[in-house]
PDB file of C-alpha atoms in Angstrom:
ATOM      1  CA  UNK A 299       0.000   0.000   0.000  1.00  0.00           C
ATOM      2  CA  UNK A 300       1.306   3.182  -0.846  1.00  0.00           C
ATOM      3  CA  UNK A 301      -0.832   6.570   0.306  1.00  0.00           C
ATOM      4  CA  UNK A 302       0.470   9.785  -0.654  1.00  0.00           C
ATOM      5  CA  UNK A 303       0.471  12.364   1.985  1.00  0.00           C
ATOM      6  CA  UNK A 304      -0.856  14.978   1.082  1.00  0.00           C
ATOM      7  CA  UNK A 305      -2.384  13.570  -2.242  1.00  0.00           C
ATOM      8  CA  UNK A 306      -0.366  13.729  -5.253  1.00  0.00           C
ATOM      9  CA  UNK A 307      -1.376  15.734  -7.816  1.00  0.00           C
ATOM     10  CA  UNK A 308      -1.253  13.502 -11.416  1.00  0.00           C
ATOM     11  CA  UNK A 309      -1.939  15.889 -13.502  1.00  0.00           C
ATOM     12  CA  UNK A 310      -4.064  19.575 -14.380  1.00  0.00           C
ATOM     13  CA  UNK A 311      -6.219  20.651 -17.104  1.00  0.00           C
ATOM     14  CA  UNK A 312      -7.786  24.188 -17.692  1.00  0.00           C
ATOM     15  CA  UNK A 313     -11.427  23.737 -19.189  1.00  0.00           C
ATOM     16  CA  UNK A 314     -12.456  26.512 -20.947  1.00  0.00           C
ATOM     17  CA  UNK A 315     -15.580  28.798 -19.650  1.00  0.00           C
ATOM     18  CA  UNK A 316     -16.709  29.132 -23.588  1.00  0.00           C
ATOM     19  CA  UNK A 317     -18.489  27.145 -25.450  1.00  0.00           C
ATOM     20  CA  UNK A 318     -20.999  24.634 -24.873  1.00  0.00           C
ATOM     21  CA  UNK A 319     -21.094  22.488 -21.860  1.00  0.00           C
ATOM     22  CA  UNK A 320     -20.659  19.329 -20.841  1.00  0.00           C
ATOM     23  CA  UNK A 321     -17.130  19.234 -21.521  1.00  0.00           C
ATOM     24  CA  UNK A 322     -15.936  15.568 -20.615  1.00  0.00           C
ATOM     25  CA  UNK A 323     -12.126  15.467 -19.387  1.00  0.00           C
ATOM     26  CA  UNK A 324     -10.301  12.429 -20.100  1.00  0.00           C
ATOM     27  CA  UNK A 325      -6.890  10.574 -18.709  1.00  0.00           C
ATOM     28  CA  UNK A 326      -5.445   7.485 -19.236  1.00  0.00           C
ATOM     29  CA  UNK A 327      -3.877   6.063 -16.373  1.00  0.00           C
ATOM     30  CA  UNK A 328      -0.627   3.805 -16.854  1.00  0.00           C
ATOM     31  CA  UNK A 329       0.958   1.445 -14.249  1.00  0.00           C
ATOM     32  CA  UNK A 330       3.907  -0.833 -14.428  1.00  0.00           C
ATOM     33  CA  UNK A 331       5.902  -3.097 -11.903  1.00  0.00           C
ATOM     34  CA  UNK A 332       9.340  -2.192 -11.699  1.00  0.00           C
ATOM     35  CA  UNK A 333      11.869  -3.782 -12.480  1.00  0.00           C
ATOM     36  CA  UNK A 334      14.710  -2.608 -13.977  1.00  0.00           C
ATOM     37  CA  UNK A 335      12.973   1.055 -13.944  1.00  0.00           C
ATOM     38  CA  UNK A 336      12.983   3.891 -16.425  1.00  0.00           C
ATOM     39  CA  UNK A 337       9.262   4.146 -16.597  1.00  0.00           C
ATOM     40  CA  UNK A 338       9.709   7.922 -16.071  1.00  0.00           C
ATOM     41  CA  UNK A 339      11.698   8.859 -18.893  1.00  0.00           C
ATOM     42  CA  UNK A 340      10.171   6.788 -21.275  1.00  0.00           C
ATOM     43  CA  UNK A 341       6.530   7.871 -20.374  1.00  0.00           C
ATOM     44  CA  UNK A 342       8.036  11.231 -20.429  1.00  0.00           C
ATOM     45  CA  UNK A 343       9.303  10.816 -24.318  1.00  0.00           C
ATOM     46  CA  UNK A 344       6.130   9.115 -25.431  1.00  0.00           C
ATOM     47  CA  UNK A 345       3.953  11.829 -23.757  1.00  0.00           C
ATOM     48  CA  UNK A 346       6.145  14.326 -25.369  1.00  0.00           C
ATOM     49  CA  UNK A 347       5.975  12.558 -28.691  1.00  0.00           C
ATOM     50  CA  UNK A 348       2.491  11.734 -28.772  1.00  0.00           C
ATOM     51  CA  UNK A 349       1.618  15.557 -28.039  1.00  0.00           C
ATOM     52  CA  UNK A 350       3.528  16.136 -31.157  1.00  0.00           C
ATOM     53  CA  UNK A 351       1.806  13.884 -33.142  1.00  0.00           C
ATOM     54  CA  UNK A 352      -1.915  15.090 -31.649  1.00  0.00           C
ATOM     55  CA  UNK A 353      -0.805  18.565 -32.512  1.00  0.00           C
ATOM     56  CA  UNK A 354       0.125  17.736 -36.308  1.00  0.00           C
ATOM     57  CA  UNK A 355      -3.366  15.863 -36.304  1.00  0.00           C
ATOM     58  CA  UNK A 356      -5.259  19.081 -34.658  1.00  0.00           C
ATOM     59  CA  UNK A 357      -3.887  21.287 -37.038  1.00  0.00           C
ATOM     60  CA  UNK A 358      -4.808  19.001 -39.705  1.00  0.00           C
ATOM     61  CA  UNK A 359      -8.471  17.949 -38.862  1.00  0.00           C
ATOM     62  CA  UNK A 360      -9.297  21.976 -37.409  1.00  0.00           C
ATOM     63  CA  UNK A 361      -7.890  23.697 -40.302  1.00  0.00           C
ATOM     64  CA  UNK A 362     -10.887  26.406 -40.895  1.00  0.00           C
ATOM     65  CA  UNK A 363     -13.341  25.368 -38.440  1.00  0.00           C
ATOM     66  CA  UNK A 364     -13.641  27.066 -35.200  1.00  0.00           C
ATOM     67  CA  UNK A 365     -12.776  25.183 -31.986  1.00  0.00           C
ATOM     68  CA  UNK A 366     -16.284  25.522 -30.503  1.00  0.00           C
ATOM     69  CA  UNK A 367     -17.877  23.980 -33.277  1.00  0.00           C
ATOM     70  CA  UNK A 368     -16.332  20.444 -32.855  1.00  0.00           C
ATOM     71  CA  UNK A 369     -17.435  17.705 -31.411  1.00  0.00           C
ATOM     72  CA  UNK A 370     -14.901  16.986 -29.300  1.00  0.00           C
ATOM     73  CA  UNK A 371     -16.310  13.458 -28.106  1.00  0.00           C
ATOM     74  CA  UNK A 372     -15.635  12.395 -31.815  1.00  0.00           C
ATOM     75  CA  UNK A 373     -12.391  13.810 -32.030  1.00  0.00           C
ATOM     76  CA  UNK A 374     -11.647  11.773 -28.901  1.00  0.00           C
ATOM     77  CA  UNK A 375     -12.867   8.485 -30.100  1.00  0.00           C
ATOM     78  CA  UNK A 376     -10.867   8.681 -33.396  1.00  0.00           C
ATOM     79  CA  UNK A 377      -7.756   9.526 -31.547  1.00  0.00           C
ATOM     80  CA  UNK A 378      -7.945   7.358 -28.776  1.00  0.00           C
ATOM     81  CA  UNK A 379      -7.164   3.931 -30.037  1.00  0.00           C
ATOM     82  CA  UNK A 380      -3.802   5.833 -31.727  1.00  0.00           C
ATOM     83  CA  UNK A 381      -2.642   7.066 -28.625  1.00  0.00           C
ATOM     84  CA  UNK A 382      -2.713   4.270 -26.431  1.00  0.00           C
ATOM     85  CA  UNK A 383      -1.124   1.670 -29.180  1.00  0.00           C
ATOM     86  CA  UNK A 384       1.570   4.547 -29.170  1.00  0.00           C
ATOM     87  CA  UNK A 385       2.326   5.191 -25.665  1.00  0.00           C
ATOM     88  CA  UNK A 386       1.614   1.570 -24.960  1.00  0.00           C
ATOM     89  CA  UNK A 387       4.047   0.249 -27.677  1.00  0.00           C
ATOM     90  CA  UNK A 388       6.549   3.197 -26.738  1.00  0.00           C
ATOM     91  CA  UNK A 389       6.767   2.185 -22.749  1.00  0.00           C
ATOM     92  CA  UNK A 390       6.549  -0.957 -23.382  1.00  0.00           C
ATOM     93  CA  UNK A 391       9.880  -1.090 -25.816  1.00  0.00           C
ATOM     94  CA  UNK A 392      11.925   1.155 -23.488  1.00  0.00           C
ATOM     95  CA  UNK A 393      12.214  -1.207 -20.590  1.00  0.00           C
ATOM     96  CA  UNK A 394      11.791  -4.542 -18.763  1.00  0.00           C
ATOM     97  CA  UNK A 395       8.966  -3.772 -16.701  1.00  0.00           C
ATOM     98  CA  UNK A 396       5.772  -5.524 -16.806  1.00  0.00           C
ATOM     99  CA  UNK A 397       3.133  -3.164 -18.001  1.00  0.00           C
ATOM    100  CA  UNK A 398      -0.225  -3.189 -17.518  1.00  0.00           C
ATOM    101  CA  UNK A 399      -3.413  -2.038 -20.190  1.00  0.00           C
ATOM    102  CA  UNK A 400      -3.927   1.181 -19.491  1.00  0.00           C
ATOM    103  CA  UNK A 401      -6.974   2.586 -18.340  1.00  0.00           C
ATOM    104  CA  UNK A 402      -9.108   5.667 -19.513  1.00  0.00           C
ATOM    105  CA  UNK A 403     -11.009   7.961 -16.640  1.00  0.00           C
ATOM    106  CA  UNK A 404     -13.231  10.710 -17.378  1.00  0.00           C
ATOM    107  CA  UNK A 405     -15.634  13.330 -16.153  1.00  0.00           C
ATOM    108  CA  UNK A 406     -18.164  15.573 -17.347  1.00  0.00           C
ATOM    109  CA  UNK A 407     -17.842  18.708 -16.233  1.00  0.00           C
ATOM    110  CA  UNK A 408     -21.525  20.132 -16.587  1.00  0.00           C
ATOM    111  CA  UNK A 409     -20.833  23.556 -16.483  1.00  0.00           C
ATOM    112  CA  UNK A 410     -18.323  27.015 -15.536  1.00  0.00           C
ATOM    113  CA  UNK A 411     -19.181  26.773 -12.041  1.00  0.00           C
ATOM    114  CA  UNK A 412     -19.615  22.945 -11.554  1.00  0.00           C
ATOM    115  CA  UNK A 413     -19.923  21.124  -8.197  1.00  0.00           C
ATOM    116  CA  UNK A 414     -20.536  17.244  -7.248  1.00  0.00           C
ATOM    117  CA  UNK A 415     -23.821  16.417  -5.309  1.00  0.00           C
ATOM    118  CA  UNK A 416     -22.097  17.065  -2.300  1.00  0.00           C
ATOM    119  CA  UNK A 417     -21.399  20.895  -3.112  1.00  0.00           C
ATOM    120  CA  UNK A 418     -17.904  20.077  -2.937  1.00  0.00           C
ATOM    121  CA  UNK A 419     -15.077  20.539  -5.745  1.00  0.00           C
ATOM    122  CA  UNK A 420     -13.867  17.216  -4.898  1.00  0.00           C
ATOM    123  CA  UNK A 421     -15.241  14.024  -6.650  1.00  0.00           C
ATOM    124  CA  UNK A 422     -16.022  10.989  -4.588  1.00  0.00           C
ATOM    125  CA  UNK A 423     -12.839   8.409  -4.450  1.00  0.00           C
ATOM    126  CA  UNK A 424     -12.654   6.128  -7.757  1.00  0.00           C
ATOM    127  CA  UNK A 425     -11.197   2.903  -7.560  1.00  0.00           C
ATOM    128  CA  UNK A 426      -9.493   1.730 -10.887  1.00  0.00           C
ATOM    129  CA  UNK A 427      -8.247  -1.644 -10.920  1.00  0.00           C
ATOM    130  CA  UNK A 428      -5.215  -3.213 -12.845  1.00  0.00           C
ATOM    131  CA  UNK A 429      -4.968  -6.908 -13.132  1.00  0.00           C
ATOM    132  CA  UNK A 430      -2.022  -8.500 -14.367  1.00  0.00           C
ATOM    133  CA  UNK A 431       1.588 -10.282 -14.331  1.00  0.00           C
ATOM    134  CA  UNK A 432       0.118 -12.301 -10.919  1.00  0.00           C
ATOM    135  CA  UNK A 433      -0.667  -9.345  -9.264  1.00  0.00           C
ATOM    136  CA  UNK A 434      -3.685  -6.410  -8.856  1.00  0.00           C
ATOM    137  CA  UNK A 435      -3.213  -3.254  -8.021  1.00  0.00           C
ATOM    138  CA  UNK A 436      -6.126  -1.059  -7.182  1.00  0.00           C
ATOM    139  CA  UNK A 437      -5.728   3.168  -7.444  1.00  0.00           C
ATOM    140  CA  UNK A 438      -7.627   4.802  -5.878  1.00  0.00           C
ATOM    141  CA  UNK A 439      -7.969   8.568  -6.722  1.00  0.00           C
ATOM    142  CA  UNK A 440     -10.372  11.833  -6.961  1.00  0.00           C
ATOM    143  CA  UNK A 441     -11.407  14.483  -9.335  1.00  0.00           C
ATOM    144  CA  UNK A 442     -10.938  18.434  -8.057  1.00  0.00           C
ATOM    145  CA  UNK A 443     -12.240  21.310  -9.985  1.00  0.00           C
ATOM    146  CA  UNK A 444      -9.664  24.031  -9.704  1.00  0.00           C
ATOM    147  CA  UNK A 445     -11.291  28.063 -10.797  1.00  0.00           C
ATOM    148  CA  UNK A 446      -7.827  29.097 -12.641  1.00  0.00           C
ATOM    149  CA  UNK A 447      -6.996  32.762 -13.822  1.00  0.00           C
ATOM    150  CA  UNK A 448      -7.486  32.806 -17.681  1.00  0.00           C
ATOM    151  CA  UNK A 449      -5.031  35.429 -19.503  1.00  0.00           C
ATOM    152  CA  UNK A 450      -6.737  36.943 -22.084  1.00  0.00           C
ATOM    153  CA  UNK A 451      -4.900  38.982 -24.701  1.00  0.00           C
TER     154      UNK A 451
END
């Protein structure tokens, strides 16, 4: 069991006050046993890549059409499938380690000033599990709404 104290923070992402709402936030989780290590760096390089390869294919599929006006649910299930054979395929060449399928979370974010049913800006715990290479390992993990300053210029 490992607890982080105070929680770790995986990751942040700013969702615009524009356009139209629900706006569904998305993360794929990855987790491997280590072994020999150098999971770190070579997540690193295949995040780093991939983002370079989703911002060729943004500029590609958005040329001329406003960013409001996709649908950004179908944009996310064409793109999906591509990512995760990359990063998967990337991490899993770099090292020895024994990786497990990664696993997409998401939320819907409902609106600007969203709240869960609890009037809080922190989600219930999820539990995701990951099954594999004799062992599971369940994370367990929450959702916080952040209100960020926006520059505008």
């Amino acid at each position: 069991v490992k607890n982080f104290e105070p929680a770790k923070t995986l990751f942040t992402l700013d969702v615009p006050n524009e356009g139209t709402f629900p706006k569904t936030c998305v993360a794929t989780l990855i987790l491997a046993e280590q072994d020999s290590g150098g999971l770190t760096e070579v997540a690193e390089a295949a995040f780093e890549k991939a983002k370079e390869q989703l911002g060729e294919k943004k500029e590609v599929m958005f040329s001329g059409v406003a960013p409001l006006e996709i649908n950004w649910g179908a944009v996310w299930e064409e793109v999906k499938p591509i990512l995760y054979g990359y990063i998967t395929d990337k991490i899993a060449s770099g090292f020895s380690d024994d990786m497990f399928p990664p696993q997409a979370v998401s939320v819907d974010v409902s609106s600007a000033d969203f709240y869960w049913g609890d009037g809080t800006k922190l989600s219930p715990e999820i539990t995701v599990e990951f099954r594999g290479h004799d062992g599971v390992y369940d994370l367990v993990y929450y959702w916080e709404i952040r209100t960020v300053e926006t520059a505008h210029g």
